[in-house]
Structure formats: C-alpha cells, structure tokens
Amino acid sequence: MTRSLTILGATGSIGRSTSDVVLSHRDEFRIEAVVGGRDAKALAEVARRLGARFAALADERGGAELREALAGSGIASGAGDAAVIEAAERDADVVLAAISGAAGLRPTHAAMKPGRRLALANKESLVCAGAAFMADAKRLGVEIMPVDSEHNALDQALAAGRNADVEKAIITATGGPFRTWPRERIAKASAKEASAHPVWSMGSKINIDSATLMNKGLELIEAHHLFGLEAERLDVLVHPEAIVHGLVQWSDGALTAGLALPDMKVPIANALRHRERLRMDLPRLDLAAIGGLSFERPDETRFPCLSLAKAALQAGGAMPVVLNATNEIAVEAFMAGRIGFYAISEYVESVCSIFSRRNIAAPSTVSEALAIDEEARVTARQAIPAVYEQTLPQGARKGR
C-alpha cells in the first residue's frame, strides 16, 4: 500500500537518508511535502527528485529563489513560518520530523494529527515539551516512532517484555572524537576537531553535542518521555564500534539488545514502516568479521555535559528546556570561536543554576515551552561574556 509522506528537515542528514530510503522504494511512498531551512536550491532539488507536491522553506527571504528553482515542475511552494506549518499540517499518513533544534518543536507538534504516524528525529520536541507532547499524541491517537538509532533500538528491544520488568534501558555512545583524549588536550580543542565525529555523518551542532556527550544526555531525557521510564532506569554506555545501539536489562537477568551497522537508513526505514519492515539493500552485520565489541562507562569528569543533562532530568520542571536552550547558544558561541570547549558546560551549568532557584513548572503546552526556551536564550546570551572571561588565563582577563 502506498503511503503519503511529509519530510520536515528534508535537506539535513536525516532528510537525505530518508530520501535514499524513499527512492529505493518508490512504489511504497508518495511525497506530500518537504521542508528545508535556508538553502532554497537544495530544497528544490529534493522536491524535484522525490516528486513532492509542496515545498516550504523556513527562511522567508528565500521564497523567490525557491519559486524560481521549482518553475515548471508543478510543485507548489512557500516560505516562512506559516509555510512550514502548512507543510506539517497537509494530509499525509506519515510525517518524518527532522528539523534540528528547538526550531523544530512547533512544526513537529503541528504535524500531530489523529491517526497519523510521526517518525520523530527532533529530540528537542520531547526534551523541551515532553509531557505535553506525549499527552497530545495520546489524545490524538498519534503513533510516535523514534528515528534516533538508540531509541529505535530500544523501541524494538522493549517489545520483548513489560515496562514493569525493565531494570535498565541503556543507550550507547561512540564517545565522540575526544573519547581517549586527556582533559588538558580536550580543553584546547577547536570547533573543527570537535565536529569530526568518528562514525556518524551529522550536522556540526549535533557532532559537537556528541563530542561533549550532551547529545547522550538529551537522549536520556527523550527516552524518559518516549518509554515512560524514570531517570533511575536509564543509563549510557560508551561503545566505540557503534554496532549495539540500545540495550534493555530485564528483572530476570536477561539482556535484549538492538544491533545494526551504523547507517541511519536502518532506523528510518523501521520508523516509516514499523512492523512492516522494508527490504533494504544494505550491507548485513557480520559479527564474525567484526570479531569483538567493547564497552566502557562514560567519563563524566572529562564530559560534564552528561552530568548536567542527568541533573536536569532528575530536577524536572523547566530545567530540560533551559538546559537545551543554553546548550544551543553555548555551542553557537564555541563554533564561532568565542568560548572554549569546556566553557560550554560551564555556561550551561551557570544558566541552569540561575533558573533552578525559580522552580519553574514543566511546560503544559508547546507555547509555554517556547516561552521558557526564549527566556533561557536571552539569559544565556547575556551570560556569554562572563563565562568567556572565566575561561581565559588569569593575566588575559580584561587586560589584567
């Protein structure tokens, strides 16, 4: 049966992998809409390749360029926030939500329609508004299928038993580019070095989150909401080979794991046609050829962002929203060369400390989550100079 599909974030790494899955199964999918960020040319190319009915660019300034690039194709287009929401709300059986960051929260939420499947790759939707998001999904009868390889593996592993019998649900991390680096060397790392992920091909921001291990912290918060598991029943293991993506430890001592080669097309295909697996022409996992798999505990002294994310999950309320917003601003500053690597965690800790004293309740709506997100961003931007000064050698501070 052909299913209609909308891709939010069609020009990013997840979107490109989704296009590959769709193109290898043209009879399975009809593309309703595609959404991109700022690159009108790239979005038009994707829309033409997939035969989309509608293309929306988030950057309103690129509307004319998009229309020109789609001229003669018969593909309708729009630009700006309203166009993105229109794309998310158009009739489709499945929406793949892969807009990066908190910017993806509103369109991802708009995509929730009765009876629809939401293939979720925007973890910030759950980090920032998890309780509200999951409540709306239940009320509307929306099936949420995780696209992240870790959560997709957990989703499959958890099917082996009851949630009540789960002792630990464990997601894995490669350890990023600095897994074996001493703290002194990590402290001097450049944005280019932090962006060099050893396994996955992702965007720069996500690569840096992987280097700090903040990405794993955000994924713990996401798992909490997706699977209804308390913080105490969630954990992280470093697994450099990136073959085991998620594990479930059961109360009887058994362990169920989800394994696959590190290729995002595998979890994407599973999310798009859950319980009706697509046949994918991909290399098969050969454990004998690999020979061995290794695991280790994450070092939260060298990678304090993981501890900060765990603390935000434990604290609850608005803290995950503040954590995510501040991290996005801090990573931007690091990529721009304004702060050092460890200033990211110092910066996040500082702003989270400010908000923790206010005991703000968890947002009950997406609008509330976005309001908290914006307030945290304002505070974070104001804090950058102070945090940056702390990272400089003492003699360099303000000329001293």
CSV table of N, CA, C and O in Angstrom, one decimal, residues 134-234:
chain,number,residue,atom,x,y,z
A,134,MET,N,3.7,14.2,24.6
A,134,MET,CA,3.2,12.8,24.7
A,134,MET,C,1.7,12.8,25.0
A,134,MET,O,1.0,11.9,24.6
A,135,ALA,N,1.2,13.7,25.9
A,135,ALA,CA,-0.2,13.8,26.2
A,135,ALA,C,-1.0,14.1,25.0
A,135,ALA,O,-2.1,13.5,24.7
A,136,ASP,N,-0.6,15.0,24.1
A,136,ASP,CA,-1.3,15.3,22.9
A,136,ASP,C,-1.3,14.2,21.9
A,136,ASP,O,-2.2,13.9,21.2
A,137,ALA,N,-0.1,13.5,21.9
A,137,ALA,CA,-0.1,12.3,21.0
A,137,ALA,C,-1.1,11.2,21.4
A,137,ALA,O,-1.8,10.6,20.6
A,138,LYS,N,-1.2,11.0,22.7
A,138,LYS,CA,-2.1,10.0,23.2
A,138,LYS,C,-3.6,10.4,22.9
A,138,LYS,O,-4.4,9.7,22.5
A,139,ARG,N,-3.8,11.7,23.1
A,139,ARG,CA,-5.2,12.2,22.9
A,139,ARG,C,-5.6,12.1,21.5
A,139,ARG,O,-6.8,11.8,21.2
A,140,LEU,N,-4.7,12.4,20.6
A,140,LEU,CA,-5.0,12.4,19.1
A,140,LEU,C,-4.8,11.0,18.5
A,140,LEU,O,-5.2,10.9,17.3
A,141,GLY,N,-4.3,10.1,19.2
A,141,GLY,CA,-4.1,8.8,18.6
A,141,GLY,C,-2.9,8.8,17.6
A,141,GLY,O,-3.0,8.1,16.6
A,142,VAL,N,-1.9,9.6,17.9
A,142,VAL,CA,-0.7,9.7,17.0
A,142,VAL,C,0.3,8.6,17.5
A,142,VAL,O,0.6,8.5,18.6
A,143,GLU,N,0.8,7.8,16.5
A,143,GLU,CA,1.8,6.8,16.8
A,143,GLU,C,3.2,7.5,16.6
A,143,GLU,O,3.5,8.0,15.5
A,144,ILE,N,3.9,7.5,17.7
A,144,ILE,CA,5.3,8.1,17.6
A,144,ILE,C,6.3,7.0,17.5
A,144,ILE,O,6.4,6.1,18.3
A,145,MET,N,7.1,7.1,16.4
A,145,MET,CA,8.1,6.1,16.2
A,145,MET,C,9.5,6.8,16.2
A,145,MET,O,9.7,7.7,15.4
A,146,PRO,N,10.4,6.5,17.1
A,146,PRO,CA,11.7,7.1,17.2
A,146,PRO,C,12.6,6.8,16.0
A,146,PRO,O,12.6,5.6,15.6
A,147,VAL,N,13.3,7.8,15.5
A,147,VAL,CA,14.2,7.6,14.4
A,147,VAL,C,15.6,7.6,14.9
A,147,VAL,O,16.4,6.9,14.3
A,148,ASP,N,16.0,8.2,16.0
A,148,ASP,CA,17.3,8.1,16.5
A,148,ASP,C,17.7,6.6,16.6
A,148,ASP,O,16.9,5.8,17.1
A,149,SER,N,18.9,6.2,16.2
A,149,SER,CA,19.2,4.8,16.2
A,149,SER,C,19.1,4.2,17.6
A,149,SER,O,18.7,3.1,17.8
A,150,GLU,N,19.4,5.0,18.6
A,150,GLU,CA,19.4,4.5,20.0
A,150,GLU,C,18.0,4.2,20.5
A,150,GLU,O,17.7,3.1,21.0
A,151,HIS,N,17.1,5.1,20.2
A,151,HIS,CA,15.7,5.0,20.7
A,151,HIS,C,14.9,4.0,19.8
A,151,HIS,O,14.1,3.3,20.3
A,152,ASN,N,15.3,3.9,18.5
A,152,ASN,CA,14.7,2.9,17.7
A,152,ASN,C,15.1,1.5,18.1
A,152,ASN,O,14.2,0.6,18.1
A,153,ALA,N,16.3,1.4,18.5
A,153,ALA,CA,16.8,0.1,19.0
A,153,ALA,C,16.1,-0.3,20.3
A,153,ALA,O,15.7,-1.4,20.5
A,154,LEU,N,16.0,0.7,21.2
A,154,LEU,CA,15.3,0.5,22.5
A,154,LEU,C,13.8,0.1,22.2
A,154,LEU,O,13.2,-0.8,22.9
A,155,ASP,N,13.2,0.8,21.3
A,155,ASP,CA,11.8,0.5,21.0
A,155,ASP,C,11.6,-0.9,20.6
A,155,ASP,O,10.6,-1.6,21.1
A,156,GLN,N,12.5,-1.5,19.8
A,156,GLN,CA,12.4,-2.9,19.4
A,156,GLN,C,12.8,-3.8,20.6
A,156,GLN,O,12.1,-4.8,20.7
A,157,ALA,N,13.8,-3.4,21.3
A,157,ALA,CA,14.2,-4.3,22.4
A,157,ALA,C,13.1,-4.4,23.5
A,157,ALA,O,12.9,-5.4,24.1
A,158,LEU,N,12.5,-3.3,23.8
A,158,LEU,CA,11.4,-3.2,24.8
A,158,LEU,C,10.2,-4.0,24.5
A,158,LEU,O,9.4,-4.4,25.4
A,159,ALA,N,10.1,-4.4,23.2
A,159,ALA,CA,8.9,-5.2,22.8
A,159,ALA,C,9.1,-6.6,23.3
A,159,ALA,O,8.1,-7.4,23.3
A,160,ALA,N,10.2,-7.0,23.9
A,160,ALA,CA,10.5,-8.3,24.4
A,160,ALA,C,9.9,-8.5,25.8
A,160,ALA,O,9.9,-9.7,26.3
A,161,GLY,N,9.3,-7.5,26.4
A,161,GLY,CA,8.8,-7.7,27.7
A,161,GLY,C,7.9,-6.5,28.2
A,161,GLY,O,7.6,-5.6,27.4
A,162,ARG,N,7.6,-6.5,29.5
A,162,ARG,CA,6.8,-5.4,30.0
A,162,ARG,C,7.7,-4.3,30.6
A,162,ARG,O,8.8,-4.6,31.1
A,163,ASN,N,7.2,-3.0,30.5
A,163,ASN,CA,8.0,-1.9,31.1
A,163,ASN,C,8.2,-2.2,32.6
A,163,ASN,O,9.3,-1.8,33.1
A,164,ALA,N,7.3,-2.8,33.3
A,164,ALA,CA,7.4,-3.0,34.7
A,164,ALA,C,8.6,-3.9,35.0
A,164,ALA,O,9.1,-3.9,36.1
A,165,ASP,N,9.0,-4.7,34.0
A,165,ASP,CA,10.1,-5.7,34.3
A,165,ASP,C,11.5,-5.1,33.8
A,165,ASP,O,12.5,-5.8,33.8
A,166,VAL,N,11.5,-3.9,33.4
A,166,VAL,CA,12.8,-3.2,32.9
A,166,VAL,C,13.6,-2.7,34.1
A,166,VAL,O,13.1,-1.9,34.9
A,167,GLU,N,14.8,-3.3,34.3
A,167,GLU,CA,15.7,-2.7,35.3
A,167,GLU,C,16.4,-1.5,34.7
A,167,GLU,O,16.6,-0.5,35.4
A,168,LYS,N,17.0,-1.6,33.5
A,168,LYS,CA,17.7,-0.5,32.9
A,168,LYS,C,17.5,-0.5,31.4
A,168,LYS,O,17.5,-1.6,30.8
A,169,ALA,N,17.2,0.6,30.8
A,169,ALA,CA,17.3,0.8,29.4
A,169,ALA,C,18.5,1.6,29.1
A,169,ALA,O,18.7,2.7,29.7
A,170,ILE,N,19.3,1.1,28.2
A,170,ILE,CA,20.7,1.7,28.1
A,170,ILE,C,20.9,2.1,26.6
A,170,ILE,O,20.6,1.4,25.7
A,171,ILE,N,21.3,3.4,26.4
A,171,ILE,CA,21.6,3.9,25.1
A,171,ILE,C,23.2,3.9,25.0
A,171,ILE,O,23.8,4.1,26.0
A,172,THR,N,23.7,3.8,23.8
A,172,THR,CA,25.1,3.8,23.7
A,172,THR,C,25.6,5.1,23.0
A,172,THR,O,24.9,5.8,22.3
A,173,ALA,N,26.9,5.3,23.2
A,173,ALA,CA,27.6,6.5,22.6
A,173,ALA,C,28.9,6.0,22.1
A,173,ALA,O,29.6,5.1,22.7
A,174,THR,N,29.3,6.5,21.0
A,174,THR,CA,30.7,6.2,20.5
A,174,THR,C,31.8,6.8,21.3
A,174,THR,O,32.9,6.3,21.3
A,175,GLY,N,31.4,7.8,22.1
A,175,GLY,CA,32.4,8.5,22.9
A,175,GLY,C,32.9,9.8,22.2
A,175,GLY,O,33.7,10.6,22.8
A,176,GLY,N,32.6,9.9,20.9
A,176,GLY,CA,32.9,11.1,20.1
A,176,GLY,C,34.4,11.2,19.8
A,176,GLY,O,35.2,10.2,20.1
A,177,PRO,N,34.9,12.3,19.2
A,177,PRO,CA,36.3,12.4,18.8
A,177,PRO,C,37.3,12.5,19.9
A,177,PRO,O,38.5,12.2,19.7
A,178,PHE,N,36.8,12.8,21.2
A,178,PHE,CA,37.7,13.0,22.3
A,178,PHE,C,37.7,11.9,23.3
A,178,PHE,O,38.1,12.0,24.4
A,179,ARG,N,37.2,10.7,22.9
A,179,ARG,CA,37.0,9.6,23.9
A,179,ARG,C,38.3,9.3,24.6
A,179,ARG,O,38.3,9.0,25.8
A,180,THR,N,39.4,9.3,23.9
A,180,THR,CA,40.7,8.9,24.5
A,180,THR,C,41.6,10.1,24.9
A,180,THR,O,42.7,9.9,25.4
A,181,TRP,N,41.1,11.3,24.7
A,181,TRP,CA,41.9,12.5,24.9
A,181,TRP,C,41.9,12.8,26.4
A,181,TRP,O,40.9,12.7,27.1
A,182,PRO,N,43.1,13.3,26.9
A,182,PRO,CA,43.1,13.8,28.3
A,182,PRO,C,42.4,15.1,28.4
A,182,PRO,O,42.2,15.8,27.4
A,183,ARG,N,41.9,15.5,29.6
A,183,ARG,CA,41.2,16.7,29.8
A,183,ARG,C,41.9,17.9,29.3
A,183,ARG,O,41.4,18.8,28.7
A,184,GLU,N,43.2,17.9,29.5
A,184,GLU,CA,44.1,19.1,29.2
A,184,GLU,C,44.0,19.3,27.7
A,184,GLU,O,44.0,20.5,27.2
A,185,ARG,N,44.1,18.3,26.9
A,185,ARG,CA,44.0,18.4,25.5
A,185,ARG,C,42.6,18.8,25.0
A,185,ARG,O,42.5,19.6,24.0
A,186,ILE,N,41.6,18.2,25.6
A,186,ILE,CA,40.2,18.5,25.2
A,186,ILE,C,40.0,20.0,25.4
A,186,ILE,O,39.3,20.6,24.6
A,187,ALA,N,40.5,20.5,26.5
A,187,ALA,CA,40.2,21.9,26.8
A,187,ALA,C,40.7,22.9,25.7
A,187,ALA,O,40.2,24.0,25.5
A,188,LYS,N,41.7,22.4,24.9
A,188,LYS,CA,42.2,23.3,23.8
A,188,LYS,C,41.6,22.9,22.5
A,188,LYS,O,42.1,23.5,21.5
A,189,ALA,N,40.7,22.0,22.4
A,189,ALA,CA,40.1,21.6,21.2
A,189,ALA,C,39.4,22.7,20.4
A,189,ALA,O,38.8,23.5,21.0
A,190,SER,N,39.6,22.6,19.1
A,190,SER,CA,38.9,23.6,18.2
A,190,SER,C,37.5,23.0,17.8
A,190,SER,O,37.2,21.8,18.0
A,191,ALA,N,36.7,23.9,17.3
A,191,ALA,CA,35.4,23.5,16.8
A,191,ALA,C,35.5,22.5,15.6
A,191,ALA,O,34.7,21.5,15.5
A,192,LYS,N,36.6,22.6,14.8
A,192,LYS,CA,36.8,21.7,13.7
A,192,LYS,C,37.1,20.3,14.3
A,192,LYS,O,36.6,19.3,13.8
A,193,GLU,N,37.9,20.2,15.3
A,193,GLU,CA,38.2,18.9,15.9
A,193,GLU,C,37.0,18.3,16.6
A,193,GLU,O,36.8,17.1,16.5
A,194,ALA,N,36.2,19.2,17.3
A,194,ALA,CA,35.0,18.7,17.9
A,194,ALA,C,33.9,18.2,16.9
A,194,ALA,O,33.1,17.3,17.3
A,195,SER,N,34.0,18.7,15.7
A,195,SER,CA,33.0,18.4,14.7
A,195,SER,C,33.3,17.1,14.0
A,195,SER,O,32.5,16.6,13.2
A,196,ALA,N,34.5,16.6,14.2
A,196,ALA,CA,35.0,15.4,13.5
A,196,ALA,C,34.5,14.1,14.1
A,196,ALA,O,35.2,13.4,14.8
A,197,HIS,N,33.2,13.7,13.9
A,197,HIS,CA,32.7,12.5,14.6
A,197,HIS,C,33.3,11.3,14.0
A,197,HIS,O,33.5,11.2,12.8
A,198,PRO,N,33.7,10.3,14.8
A,198,PRO,CA,34.4,9.2,14.3
A,198,PRO,C,33.6,8.2,13.5
A,198,PRO,O,34.1,7.3,12.8
A,199,VAL,N,32.3,8.2,13.6
A,199,VAL,CA,31.4,7.2,13.0
A,199,VAL,C,30.3,7.8,12.1
A,199,VAL,O,30.2,7.6,10.9
A,200,TRP,N,29.5,8.7,12.7
A,200,TRP,CA,28.3,9.2,12.1
A,200,TRP,C,28.6,10.5,11.3
A,200,TRP,O,29.4,11.3,11.6
A,201,SER,N,27.8,10.7,10.2
A,201,SER,CA,27.9,11.9,9.4
A,201,SER,C,26.7,12.7,9.7
A,201,SER,O,25.5,12.4,9.3
A,202,MET,N,26.8,13.8,10.5
A,202,MET,CA,25.7,14.6,11.0
A,202,MET,C,26.0,16.0,10.9
A,202,MET,O,27.1,16.4,10.4
A,203,GLY,N,25.1,16.9,11.3
A,203,GLY,CA,25.4,18.3,11.2
A,203,GLY,C,26.4,18.7,12.3
A,203,GLY,O,26.7,18.0,13.3
A,204,SER,N,27.0,19.9,12.1
A,204,SER,CA,28.1,20.4,13.0
A,204,SER,C,27.6,20.5,14.5
A,204,SER,O,28.3,20.1,15.4
A,205,LYS,N,26.4,21.0,14.7
A,205,LYS,CA,25.9,21.2,16.1
A,205,LYS,C,25.8,19.8,16.8
A,205,LYS,O,26.2,19.6,17.9
A,206,ILE,N,25.2,18.9,16.1
A,206,ILE,CA,25.0,17.5,16.7
A,206,ILE,C,26.3,16.9,16.9
A,206,ILE,O,26.5,16.2,17.9
A,207,ASN,N,27.3,17.1,16.0
A,207,ASN,CA,28.6,16.5,16.1
A,207,ASN,C,29.3,17.0,17.4
A,207,ASN,O,29.9,16.3,18.2
A,208,ILE,N,29.1,18.3,17.7
A,208,ILE,CA,29.7,18.9,18.9
A,208,ILE,C,29.0,18.4,20.1
A,208,ILE,O,29.6,18.1,21.1
A,209,ASP,N,27.7,18.3,20.0
A,209,ASP,CA,26.9,17.7,21.2
A,209,ASP,C,27.4,16.3,21.4
A,209,ASP,O,27.4,15.8,22.6
A,210,SER,N,27.8,15.5,20.4
A,210,SER,CA,28.4,14.2,20.6
A,210,SER,C,29.7,14.3,21.2
A,210,SER,O,30.1,13.4,22.1
A,211,ALA,N,30.5,15.3,20.9
A,211,ALA,CA,31.8,15.5,21.5
A,211,ALA,C,31.8,15.8,23.0
A,211,ALA,O,32.6,15.4,23.8
A,212,THR,N,30.7,16.6,23.4
A,212,THR,CA,30.6,16.9,24.8
A,212,THR,C,29.8,15.9,25.6
A,212,THR,O,29.7,15.9,26.8
A,213,LEU,N,29.2,14.9,24.9
A,213,LEU,CA,28.2,13.9,25.4
A,213,LEU,C,26.9,14.6,25.8
A,213,LEU,O,26.1,13.9,26.4
A,214,MET,N,26.7,15.8,25.5
A,214,MET,CA,25.4,16.4,25.7
A,214,MET,C,24.3,15.7,24.9
A,214,MET,O,23.2,15.5,25.4
A,215,ASN,N,24.7,15.2,23.7
A,215,ASN,CA,23.7,14.5,22.9
A,215,ASN,C,23.1,13.3,23.7
A,215,ASN,O,21.9,13.0,23.6
A,216,LYS,N,24.0,12.6,24.4
A,216,LYS,CA,23.5,11.4,25.1
A,216,LYS,C,22.6,11.9,26.3
A,216,LYS,O,21.6,11.2,26.6
A,217,GLY,N,22.9,13.0,26.9
A,217,GLY,CA,22.1,13.5,28.0
A,217,GLY,C,20.7,13.8,27.5
A,217,GLY,O,19.7,13.5,28.1
A,218,LEU,N,20.6,14.5,26.3
A,218,LEU,CA,19.4,14.9,25.7
A,218,LEU,C,18.6,13.6,25.3
A,218,LEU,O,17.4,13.5,25.5
A,219,GLU,N,19.3,12.6,24.9
A,219,GLU,CA,18.7,11.3,24.5
A,219,GLU,C,18.1,10.6,25.7
A,219,GLU,O,17.1,9.9,25.6
A,220,LEU,N,18.7,10.7,26.9
A,220,LEU,CA,18.2,10.2,28.1
A,220,LEU,C,16.8,10.8,28.4
A,220,LEU,O,15.8,10.1,28.8
A,221,ILE,N,16.8,12.2,28.3
A,221,ILE,CA,15.5,12.9,28.6
A,221,ILE,C,14.5,12.4,27.6
A,221,ILE,O,13.3,12.2,27.9
A,222,GLU,N,14.9,12.3,26.3
A,222,GLU,CA,13.9,11.8,25.3
A,222,GLU,C,13.4,10.4,25.6
A,222,GLU,O,12.2,10.2,25.5
A,223,ALA,N,14.3,9.5,26.0
A,223,ALA,CA,13.9,8.2,26.3
A,223,ALA,C,12.9,8.2,27.5
A,223,ALA,O,12.0,7.3,27.5
A,224,HIS,N,13.1,9.0,28.5
A,224,HIS,CA,12.2,9.1,29.6
A,224,HIS,C,10.8,9.3,29.2
A,224,HIS,O,9.8,8.7,29.7
A,225,HIS,N,10.6,10.3,28.2
A,225,HIS,CA,9.2,10.6,27.8
A,225,HIS,C,8.7,9.5,26.8
A,225,HIS,O,7.5,9.2,26.8
A,226,LEU,N,9.6,9.1,25.9
A,226,LEU,CA,9.1,8.1,24.9
A,226,LEU,C,8.6,6.8,25.5
A,226,LEU,O,7.6,6.2,25.1
A,227,PHE,N,9.4,6.3,26.5
A,227,PHE,CA,9.1,5.0,27.1
A,227,PHE,C,8.6,5.0,28.5
A,227,PHE,O,8.3,3.9,29.0
A,228,GLY,N,8.4,6.1,29.1
A,228,GLY,CA,7.8,6.2,30.4
A,228,GLY,C,8.7,5.6,31.5
A,228,GLY,O,8.2,5.0,32.4
A,229,LEU,N,10.0,5.7,31.3
A,229,LEU,CA,10.9,5.2,32.3
A,229,LEU,C,11.6,6.3,33.1
A,229,LEU,O,12.0,7.3,32.6
A,230,GLU,N,11.7,6.0,34.4
A,230,GLU,CA,12.2,7.0,35.3
A,230,GLU,C,13.7,7.1,35.1
A,230,GLU,O,14.4,6.3,34.5
A,231,ALA,N,14.3,8.3,35.5
A,231,ALA,CA,15.7,8.5,35.3
A,231,ALA,C,16.6,7.4,35.9
A,231,ALA,O,17.6,7.1,35.3
A,232,GLU,N,16.2,6.8,37.0
A,232,GLU,CA,16.9,5.7,37.6
A,232,GLU,C,17.0,4.5,36.8
A,232,GLU,O,17.9,3.6,37.0
A,233,ARG,N,16.1,4.4,35.8
A,233,ARG,CA,16.1,3.2,35.0
A,233,ARG,C,16.7,3.5,33.6
A,233,ARG,O,16.4,2.7,32.6
A,234,LEU,N,17.4,4.5,33.5
A,234,LEU,CA,18.0,4.9,32.2
A,234,LEU,C,19.5,5.1,32.4
A,234,LEU,O,20.0,5.6,33.4
